[in-house]
XYZ file of C-alpha atoms in Angstrom:
642
model
C 13.447 130.172 96.598
C 13.640 131.185 92.965
C 17.337 130.307 92.818
C 16.613 126.816 94.101
C 13.869 126.309 91.650
C 16.074 127.574 88.794
C 18.866 125.145 89.574
C 16.495 122.281 89.986
C 15.105 122.987 86.557
C 18.545 123.353 85.109
C 19.381 119.903 86.482
C 16.692 118.474 84.251
C 19.173 118.370 81.358
C 21.836 116.400 83.205
C 19.179 114.308 84.855
C 17.673 113.485 81.496
C 21.126 112.226 80.340
C 21.676 110.126 83.471
C 18.153 108.720 83.268
C 18.490 107.729 79.588
C 21.845 106.073 80.148
C 20.471 104.315 83.208
C 17.486 102.911 81.299
C 19.978 101.653 78.632
C 21.995 99.888 81.297
C 18.850 98.245 82.581
C 17.705 97.186 79.135
C 21.122 95.505 78.383
C 21.408 93.951 81.774
C 18.002 92.263 81.632
C 18.730 90.995 78.078
C 22.218 89.515 78.743
C 23.038 89.782 82.500
C 25.812 92.285 81.714
C 26.500 95.492 83.419
C 27.910 97.430 80.543
C 30.576 99.900 81.861
C 31.113 100.907 78.195
C 27.492 102.029 77.628
C 28.293 105.787 77.906
C 31.385 105.221 75.754
C 29.232 103.804 72.942
C 27.132 106.963 73.126
C 30.235 109.064 73.211
C 31.555 107.545 70.023
C 28.147 108.072 68.293
C 28.051 111.705 69.406
C 31.583 112.349 68.107
C 30.589 110.740 64.823
C 27.441 112.887 64.509
C 29.259 116.193 65.080
C 32.163 115.229 62.913
C 29.722 114.361 60.150
C 28.012 117.667 60.549
C 31.390 119.443 60.398
C 33.103 117.760 57.515
C 30.687 115.213 56.049
C 33.064 112.387 57.072
C 31.953 109.183 58.873
C 34.421 107.980 61.566
C 34.809 104.233 61.359
C 35.414 102.340 64.605
C 37.392 99.378 63.340
C 41.142 99.262 63.179
C 42.406 98.192 59.766
C 39.661 100.065 57.920
C 40.095 103.599 56.587
C 39.892 106.188 59.332
C 36.912 107.941 57.739
C 34.597 107.810 54.746
C 33.277 110.937 53.036
C 29.515 110.769 52.607
C 28.354 114.246 51.633
C 29.799 117.739 51.870
C 27.438 119.149 54.515
C 24.751 116.763 55.756
C 21.563 118.126 57.315
C 20.571 117.554 60.900
C 18.049 114.899 59.787
C 20.424 113.039 57.533
C 23.273 113.097 60.099
C 20.830 111.825 62.755
C 19.748 109.025 60.420
C 23.271 107.897 59.746
C 24.153 108.096 63.477
C 21.136 105.955 64.321
C 22.126 103.319 61.798
C 25.728 103.326 62.986
C 24.597 103.035 66.619
C 22.346 100.095 65.772
C 25.320 98.347 63.898
C 27.638 99.033 66.870
C 25.098 97.623 69.359
C 24.546 94.464 67.254
C 28.269 93.855 66.749
C 29.156 94.382 70.426
C 26.380 91.966 71.565
C 26.988 89.249 68.979
C 30.817 89.289 69.039
C 31.539 90.206 72.673
C 28.728 89.758 75.203
C 26.643 86.926 73.768
C 29.649 84.565 74.052
C 30.031 85.726 77.675
C 26.376 84.983 78.722
C 27.492 82.170 81.042
C 30.911 83.661 81.953
C 31.818 84.712 85.543
C 31.198 88.418 86.582
C 34.895 89.340 86.226
C 35.054 88.240 82.539
C 32.005 90.411 81.749
C 33.471 93.404 83.634
C 36.822 92.975 81.877
C 35.105 92.735 78.415
C 33.115 95.953 79.053
C 36.273 97.738 80.334
C 38.121 96.577 77.178
C 35.276 97.995 75.046
C 35.443 101.257 76.896
C 39.246 101.499 76.463
C 38.941 100.592 72.821
C 36.206 103.245 72.057
C 38.140 106.019 73.931
C 41.273 105.068 72.019
C 39.592 104.874 68.636
C 38.082 108.360 69.108
C 41.481 109.730 69.983
C 42.919 108.169 66.890
C 40.150 108.953 64.461
C 39.250 112.538 65.602
C 41.411 115.368 64.512
C 42.112 117.200 67.839
C 43.095 120.338 65.907
C 39.591 120.626 64.463
C 37.166 122.028 66.940
C 33.651 120.644 66.715
C 30.773 123.034 66.619
C 28.392 121.574 69.112
C 25.189 122.894 67.634
C 22.774 120.226 68.913
C 19.364 119.328 67.564
C 17.572 120.992 70.599
C 16.930 124.649 70.950
C 18.924 126.462 73.613
C 16.638 129.508 73.715
C 15.383 130.624 77.129
C 11.814 129.656 78.209
C 9.853 131.495 80.898
C 8.002 129.236 83.266
C 7.194 129.112 86.959
C 8.781 132.577 87.360
C 12.285 131.482 86.112
C 14.020 131.470 82.706
C 15.614 128.145 81.726
C 17.053 127.019 78.310
C 14.462 125.055 76.363
C 16.878 122.097 75.785
C 16.690 121.208 79.436
C 12.948 120.855 79.320
C 13.266 119.013 76.002
C 15.784 116.507 77.388
C 13.605 115.767 80.357
C 10.467 115.480 78.282
C 12.070 113.170 75.742
C 13.445 111.050 78.567
C 10.095 110.668 80.170
C 8.595 109.868 76.816
C 11.125 107.163 76.143
C 10.591 105.900 79.709
C 6.841 105.575 79.080
C 7.419 103.853 75.711
C 9.853 101.385 77.173
C 7.607 100.615 80.104
C 4.570 100.157 77.799
C 6.588 97.875 75.460
C 7.856 95.877 78.482
C 4.454 95.670 80.065
C 2.085 95.164 77.213
C 3.871 93.667 74.152
C 5.055 90.162 73.284
C 8.579 91.499 72.891
C 8.505 92.804 76.541
C 7.166 89.528 77.759
C 9.961 87.688 75.833
C 12.600 89.989 77.332
C 11.292 89.317 80.829
C 11.162 85.597 80.201
C 14.790 85.459 78.987
C 15.887 87.609 81.922
C 14.257 85.231 84.418
C 15.064 81.901 82.818
C 16.919 81.619 79.535
C 16.530 77.879 79.239
C 12.822 77.984 79.919
C 12.500 80.694 77.339
C 14.256 78.440 74.729
C 11.794 75.602 75.580
C 8.933 77.940 74.891
C 10.342 78.735 71.468
C 11.916 82.122 72.211
C 15.333 83.071 70.806
C 17.501 84.570 73.573
C 19.900 85.728 70.871
C 17.223 87.651 68.981
C 15.827 89.141 72.109
C 19.280 90.189 73.387
C 20.260 91.624 69.990
C 17.065 93.803 69.768
C 17.736 95.101 73.308
C 21.410 95.950 72.684
C 20.506 97.725 69.461
C 17.904 99.734 71.254
C 20.248 100.658 74.142
C 23.063 101.711 71.767
C 20.697 103.937 69.773
C 19.333 105.502 72.956
C 22.844 106.245 74.325
C 23.905 107.803 71.001
C 20.862 110.029 70.696
C 20.928 111.254 74.240
C 24.604 112.219 74.121
C 24.217 113.928 70.802
C 21.424 116.013 72.370
C 23.418 116.687 75.548
C 26.690 117.541 74.013
C 26.069 121.336 73.858
C 25.273 121.239 77.551
C 28.415 119.587 78.860
C 30.768 119.263 75.935
C 32.384 116.173 74.466
C 35.459 114.534 75.936
C 36.330 110.835 75.385
C 37.275 110.020 78.902
C 34.984 112.390 80.831
C 31.851 111.617 78.731
C 32.546 107.888 79.123
C 32.549 108.298 82.909
C 28.892 109.481 82.758
C 28.348 105.759 83.242
C 28.957 106.247 86.985
C 25.753 108.237 87.875
C 23.833 106.095 85.417
C 24.925 102.937 87.223
C 23.819 104.509 90.461
C 20.342 105.165 89.074
C 20.191 101.685 87.541
C 21.118 100.218 90.946
C 18.236 102.078 92.627
C 15.952 100.187 90.136
C 17.708 96.897 90.940
C 18.872 96.688 87.283
C 15.331 95.546 86.566
C 12.962 98.509 86.678
C 13.070 100.895 83.825
C 10.739 103.430 85.388
C 12.605 103.504 88.775
C 15.964 103.815 87.081
C 14.726 106.689 84.857
C 13.119 108.565 87.763
C 16.258 108.024 89.837
C 18.417 109.438 87.093
C 16.331 112.613 86.750
C 16.529 112.992 90.577
C 20.288 112.654 90.589
C 20.742 115.318 87.923
C 18.431 117.663 89.745
C 20.095 117.039 93.093
C 23.572 117.562 91.660
C 22.484 120.922 90.220
C 21.010 121.971 93.558
C 24.167 121.041 95.434
C 26.124 123.283 92.911
C 23.705 126.059 93.819
C 24.245 125.542 97.596
C 27.955 125.598 97.128
C 27.742 129.045 95.453
C 25.458 130.539 97.981
C 26.632 128.871 101.278
C 30.148 129.742 102.411
C 30.181 126.847 104.890
C 30.118 124.189 102.139
C 33.606 123.078 100.932
C 34.555 124.011 97.375
C 34.901 120.475 96.162
C 32.830 118.314 93.791
C 30.124 117.401 96.197
C 27.645 116.828 93.293
C 29.939 114.119 91.941
C 29.659 112.245 95.202
C 25.831 111.839 94.879
C 26.015 108.489 92.975
C 28.407 107.036 95.538
C 26.157 107.997 98.414
C 23.156 106.508 96.671
C 25.009 103.336 95.818
C 26.440 102.766 99.326
C 23.195 103.553 101.170
C 21.256 101.170 98.888
C 23.804 98.389 99.146
C 24.446 98.630 102.890
C 20.678 98.666 103.626
C 19.626 95.970 101.129
C 22.750 93.891 100.636
C 23.307 90.509 102.315
C 26.512 89.563 104.050
C 26.771 86.192 102.320
C 25.105 84.821 99.187
C 21.637 83.231 99.760
C 20.770 79.696 98.780
C 19.760 80.711 95.341
C 23.134 82.235 94.548
C 25.706 80.630 92.252
C 28.225 79.017 94.551
C 31.382 79.283 92.455
C 32.758 82.345 90.897
C 34.840 80.446 88.279
C 37.580 83.015 88.121
C 40.804 82.312 86.336
C 42.958 79.585 88.031
C 45.377 80.932 90.645
C 48.322 78.485 90.436
C 50.943 78.150 93.041
C 53.839 80.693 92.321
C 56.771 78.373 91.924
C 59.542 80.509 90.263
C 57.983 83.964 90.545
C 60.763 85.462 92.651
C 63.431 84.155 90.372
C 61.752 85.630 87.395
C 61.183 88.892 89.240
C 64.800 89.024 90.317
C 65.875 88.421 86.720
C 63.531 91.246 85.507
C 64.884 93.584 88.218
C 68.500 92.722 87.232
C 67.727 93.388 83.577
C 66.066 96.661 84.583
C 69.201 97.618 86.622
C 71.391 96.982 83.620
C 69.009 99.104 81.501
C 69.220 101.946 83.970
C 73.031 101.853 83.856
C 73.465 101.315 80.110
C 70.512 102.806 78.258
C 69.528 106.371 77.539
C 67.037 108.504 79.368
C 64.001 107.349 77.368
C 64.504 103.718 78.409
C 65.307 104.664 81.953
C 61.942 106.505 82.165
C 60.216 103.536 80.647
C 61.765 101.145 83.181
C 60.654 103.332 86.076
C 57.075 103.625 84.680
C 56.908 99.888 84.180
C 58.184 99.103 87.693
C 55.628 101.359 89.250
C 52.790 99.899 87.075
C 53.802 96.483 88.228
C 53.076 97.408 91.826
C 49.731 98.804 90.731
C 48.962 95.547 88.988
C 49.949 93.556 92.086
C 47.332 95.460 93.985
C 44.716 94.437 91.488
C 45.961 90.807 91.523
C 45.634 90.591 95.342
C 42.055 91.982 95.624
C 40.546 90.907 92.328
C 42.525 87.963 91.154
C 43.127 86.149 94.524
C 40.143 87.201 96.575
C 37.574 87.762 93.853
C 36.604 91.259 94.884
C 36.325 93.460 91.731
C 37.674 96.815 92.749
C 37.916 99.802 90.425
C 39.413 102.316 92.863
C 43.158 101.533 92.731
C 44.339 104.934 91.584
C 42.124 106.693 93.928
C 43.934 105.043 96.881
C 47.279 105.650 95.136
C 46.538 109.363 94.760
C 45.512 109.594 98.423
C 48.838 108.155 99.462
C 50.740 110.534 97.129
C 48.993 113.631 98.373
C 49.173 112.499 102.031
C 52.947 112.039 101.691
C 53.332 115.511 100.101
C 51.159 117.118 102.747
C 53.048 115.348 105.593
C 56.302 116.762 104.295
C 54.915 120.252 103.813
C 52.989 120.617 107.038
C 54.809 118.306 109.533
C 58.320 118.267 108.038
C 58.192 114.504 107.642
C 60.847 113.355 105.219
C 61.904 110.088 103.574
C 61.096 107.318 104.428
C 58.539 108.324 107.053
C 56.644 110.448 104.517
C 55.881 107.453 102.176
C 54.960 105.350 105.179
C 52.418 108.027 106.317
C 51.037 108.060 102.807
C 50.684 104.243 102.693
C 48.976 104.169 106.088
C 46.462 106.831 104.965
C 45.783 104.776 101.829
C 45.188 101.655 103.907
C 42.715 103.437 106.229
C 40.797 104.955 103.281
C 40.869 101.552 101.464
C 39.291 99.908 104.461
C 36.618 102.555 104.637
C 35.952 102.242 100.911
C 36.022 98.418 101.181
C 33.300 98.222 103.834
C 30.572 97.574 101.226
C 32.474 94.385 100.248
C 31.307 92.940 103.496
C 27.808 92.824 102.110
C 28.127 92.814 98.363
C 30.275 91.178 95.733
C 30.811 90.704 91.990
C 29.389 93.187 89.525
C 27.637 95.231 92.313
C 30.927 95.723 94.127
C 32.552 96.828 90.885
C 29.822 99.557 90.615
C 30.387 100.589 94.213
C 34.140 100.924 93.968
C 33.904 102.885 90.666
C 31.500 105.339 92.374
C 33.925 105.483 95.311
C 36.837 106.301 92.957
C 34.870 109.225 91.471
C 33.849 110.459 94.991
C 37.489 110.351 96.230
C 38.645 112.235 93.127
C 36.098 114.924 93.558
C 35.953 115.223 97.344
C 39.566 114.558 98.374
C 41.664 115.420 95.288
C 39.773 118.763 94.882
C 40.533 119.742 98.376
C 43.017 122.647 97.977
C 44.594 122.317 101.383
C 45.316 118.635 100.842
C 46.346 118.699 97.167
C 47.575 122.141 96.502
C 44.607 123.261 94.337
C 44.558 123.439 90.500
C 48.338 123.995 90.383
C 49.003 120.760 92.292
C 51.617 120.139 94.962
C 55.347 119.588 94.582
C 56.714 116.298 95.986
C 59.877 116.573 98.117
C 63.076 115.016 96.886
C 63.738 111.808 98.735
C 67.056 111.216 100.363
C 68.451 108.555 102.753
C 71.580 108.925 104.908
C 72.641 111.792 102.665
C 72.130 109.830 99.443
C 69.967 111.639 96.924
C 67.221 109.255 95.651
C 65.318 111.814 93.722
C 64.547 111.696 90.014
C 65.670 115.233 89.116
C 68.829 115.672 87.101
C 69.942 118.109 84.397
C 69.856 117.102 80.724
C 70.371 113.452 79.830
C 70.942 112.641 83.528
C 67.103 112.624 84.008
C 65.828 110.414 85.343
C 68.531 109.597 87.858
C 69.641 105.984 88.149
C 69.261 106.108 92.008
C 65.515 106.722 91.740
C 65.216 103.921 89.230
C 66.956 101.541 91.579
C 64.578 102.615 94.360
C 61.594 101.690 92.190
C 62.982 98.350 91.324
C 63.673 97.565 94.947
C 60.112 98.528 95.798
C 58.806 96.340 93.022
C 60.845 93.353 94.339
C 59.607 93.961 97.905
C 56.000 94.175 96.698
C 56.285 90.927 94.733
C 57.913 89.181 97.627
C 55.034 90.239 99.876
C 52.317 89.052 97.526
C 54.085 85.718 96.736
C 54.703 84.926 100.476
C 51.122 85.727 101.373
C 49.893 83.600 98.450
C 51.906 80.590 99.493
C 50.975 80.824 103.184
C 47.731 80.173 105.057
C 46.501 83.728 104.207
C 46.676 82.891 100.529
C 44.728 79.677 101.077
C 42.012 81.580 102.898
C 41.906 84.155 100.071
C 41.306 81.400 97.489
C 38.641 79.796 99.733
C 36.768 82.993 99.951
C 37.221 83.612 96.248
C 35.808 80.145 95.435
C 32.812 80.068 97.815
C 32.080 82.529 100.526
C 29.245 80.490 102.069
C 31.370 77.304 102.235
C 34.372 79.273 103.591
C 32.142 80.748 106.375
C 30.846 77.265 107.172
C 34.415 75.983 107.492
C 35.213 78.600 110.123
C 37.069 81.092 107.886
C 36.235 84.672 108.995
C 35.127 85.949 105.622
C 34.748 89.534 106.719
C 38.249 89.710 108.196
C 39.774 88.014 105.104
C 38.120 90.446 102.806
C 39.144 93.506 104.825
C 42.691 92.087 105.275
C 43.122 91.611 101.562
C 41.708 95.172 101.036
C 44.271 96.494 103.357
C 47.113 94.703 101.504
C 45.896 95.903 98.149
C 45.433 99.457 99.443
C 48.957 99.377 100.846
C 50.376 98.311 97.491
C 48.367 100.962 95.783
C 49.672 103.518 98.278
C 53.292 102.410 97.621
C 52.735 102.947 93.862
C 51.074 106.315 94.596
C 54.052 107.741 96.502
C 56.463 106.519 93.825
C 54.339 108.168 91.190
C 54.416 111.394 93.256
C 58.234 111.308 93.369
C 58.367 110.439 89.641
C 55.948 113.235 88.487
C 57.404 115.751 90.981
C 54.313 117.940 90.787
C 51.083 116.009 91.436
C 47.559 117.228 90.895
C 44.020 115.690 90.663
C 44.707 114.666 87.102
C 47.593 112.524 88.121
C 45.360 109.900 89.604
C 42.127 109.858 87.512
C 39.382 107.324 87.844
C 39.857 106.306 84.211
C 43.391 105.172 85.194
C 41.827 102.747 87.715
C 39.747 101.129 84.988
C 42.754 100.881 82.745
C 44.775 99.286 85.547
C 42.255 96.501 86.056
C 42.034 96.108 82.290
C 45.792 95.702 81.850
C 46.117 93.358 84.772
C 43.383 91.250 83.326
C 45.042 91.207 79.973
C 48.330 89.950 81.511
C 46.729 87.469 83.903
C 44.845 88.715 86.926
C 45.177 85.717 89.157
C 48.956 85.210 88.686
C 51.436 87.524 90.619
C 54.142 87.109 87.921
C 51.688 88.496 85.295
C 51.968 91.880 87.023
C 55.433 92.156 85.405
C 53.834 91.824 81.933
C 51.164 94.345 82.937
C 53.855 96.810 83.976
C 55.489 96.493 80.537
C 52.064 97.186 78.930
C 51.505 100.440 80.795
C 51.313 103.675 78.894
C 54.751 105.233 78.829
C 56.355 101.931 79.810
C 58.649 99.535 77.991
C 56.151 98.525 75.284
C 55.483 102.225 74.470
C 59.205 103.002 73.944
C 59.786 99.797 72.019
C 56.954 100.554 69.634
C 58.168 104.016 69.018
C 61.704 102.724 68.375
C 60.350 100.341 65.738
C 58.186 102.969 64.001
C 57.714 106.554 65.083
C 54.114 107.082 66.288
C 53.283 103.412 66.758
C 52.671 103.897 70.477
C 49.559 105.949 69.507
C 47.863 102.661 68.829
C 48.850 101.046 72.117
C 45.807 102.198 74.130
C 43.413 101.039 71.441
C 45.213 97.756 70.935
C 45.119 97.112 74.702
C 41.335 97.489 74.590
C 41.042 95.183 71.510
C 43.278 92.450 73.114
C 41.358 92.744 76.354
C 38.087 91.926 74.639
C 39.717 88.935 72.879
C 41.186 87.692 76.151
C 37.841 88.010 77.950
C 36.042 85.886 75.366
C 38.731 83.333 74.459
C 41.425 83.279 77.199
C 39.967 84.418 80.521
C 43.314 83.471 82.323
C 45.072 86.198 80.373
C 48.299 86.085 78.366
C 50.196 84.287 81.072
C 47.483 81.641 81.133
C 47.693 81.224 77.415
C 51.447 80.658 77.569
C 51.096 78.119 80.406
C 48.396 76.275 78.609
C 50.527 76.124 75.447
C 53.519 74.778 77.441
C 51.409 72.059 79.078
């Protein structure tokens, strides 16, 4: 019993972090109708800034074009570093709201998701650029880590302090919301912005104050929590997943419910970790990371409606999905150019062509489900990884070779995709994005950490593909790597994937996709089986993701859980949106933008080290596209031509 109590109390620290981030998500959502997927990334940047300021006295600047850092003082105190961090967080929150999310207040859900993903990508990239990885940060937080005796157990004081501060902030926010004019104004703007304007309220001022408050709260809580869990740009940014689960429990409206749910999630995750260490029958996988997904799915399946009600907005106003007229001609030309590059260029460019071809297939998966059907899915790489590992396991355990091994992997990805896509029957838009992101984390922790399936920490080696005695593998000595035969196989797979998507888009299936995308209620009234259309599109998208996953396994040769991370799914949606998420041909451009693809190699050939800025620039361009050109770069070109 004492062990259970100890772990529950230890979970107060993580629960306090989740609760504080969840309350920040609720605050920004009520103020601007935005689910900010970059909320934890904002706090991550502020935390890095604080600890770097404490280490060197330098302030990390988050804007490209400005100096990397500015020296303030030699060794700032805790109080002065916190003061600077709070001011910086307030400035970041204000700029993000005024420049990015205020212009998107009436935009469709996809544009707001894309903008927040672009902000997350930008902040992760800017920290990687600004922070000197060789310098280790001393994570000496402002809270005391000394042990405290209480209830018969010894627990670090910072756990109690984090929980107490979270509850205090929760009480303050609730009191402000319930009893002050500012809280009344926030509720009024959230309910009816036009009515609030008629009453003399300023939605911009109300939203600005709430975004500043949320950014400061995120920065302070991650500064305090850094000694508990460490600081990592990608991992810390993904703390948004349990925070979104807690916010969803509160309906993105109740600060108190979201805060209490966050505390409960942290304590439950800690107790599950305790049970895994004491109970041999529990699998040694990341069960605690699946808690947010279970909470999200149970809440949505129980509460969600199958179709929008009469008060729902009828049109999603996604980017226009024009008829693909010359897509296959363009794709064939790109494939021919890729073949010439494989035959004539050196190994660096051959690798880039292969990476871009595989990334094009990933982008096609996003185009089908999100661009053509309107279902915002953030689990593409989770399905790709499932296919890759299933293909490797089928070869190791059953002796299934090429091409049956990849087929087995693709089928497994389709089945898992249909299971993960079941919530789409009842939910849509931003809520579905939250669900699929939680599902991606759950798959990564439950499936990819399963040693029998994935080979454990060392990963699993993919078999070399061969057909009729022809070696199609990537391995070759010296400059022969990667082999031209493998590159040709990826280009053929890219052509086949594009042909599948284009033919479906031109046929009756594509017309049904667009009908469901435009108006689910009207499509149902016209006799279109909305549920079957959604699940059918999910199966197609999962199959394309599975195809990319098995090709990635062959390309990387040794695959592990890190080969298919949740962050890669977010980046895939972001890059597809940057290129043009509703146009199949735009997937070719998205493939060129992929990390390690053609753009990376071309930037490095122009100036050594230029590709270091690619990730950050992609995020910056994505925010610009979301605000000014929601149809993506391809849409911009088409509009200019017209």
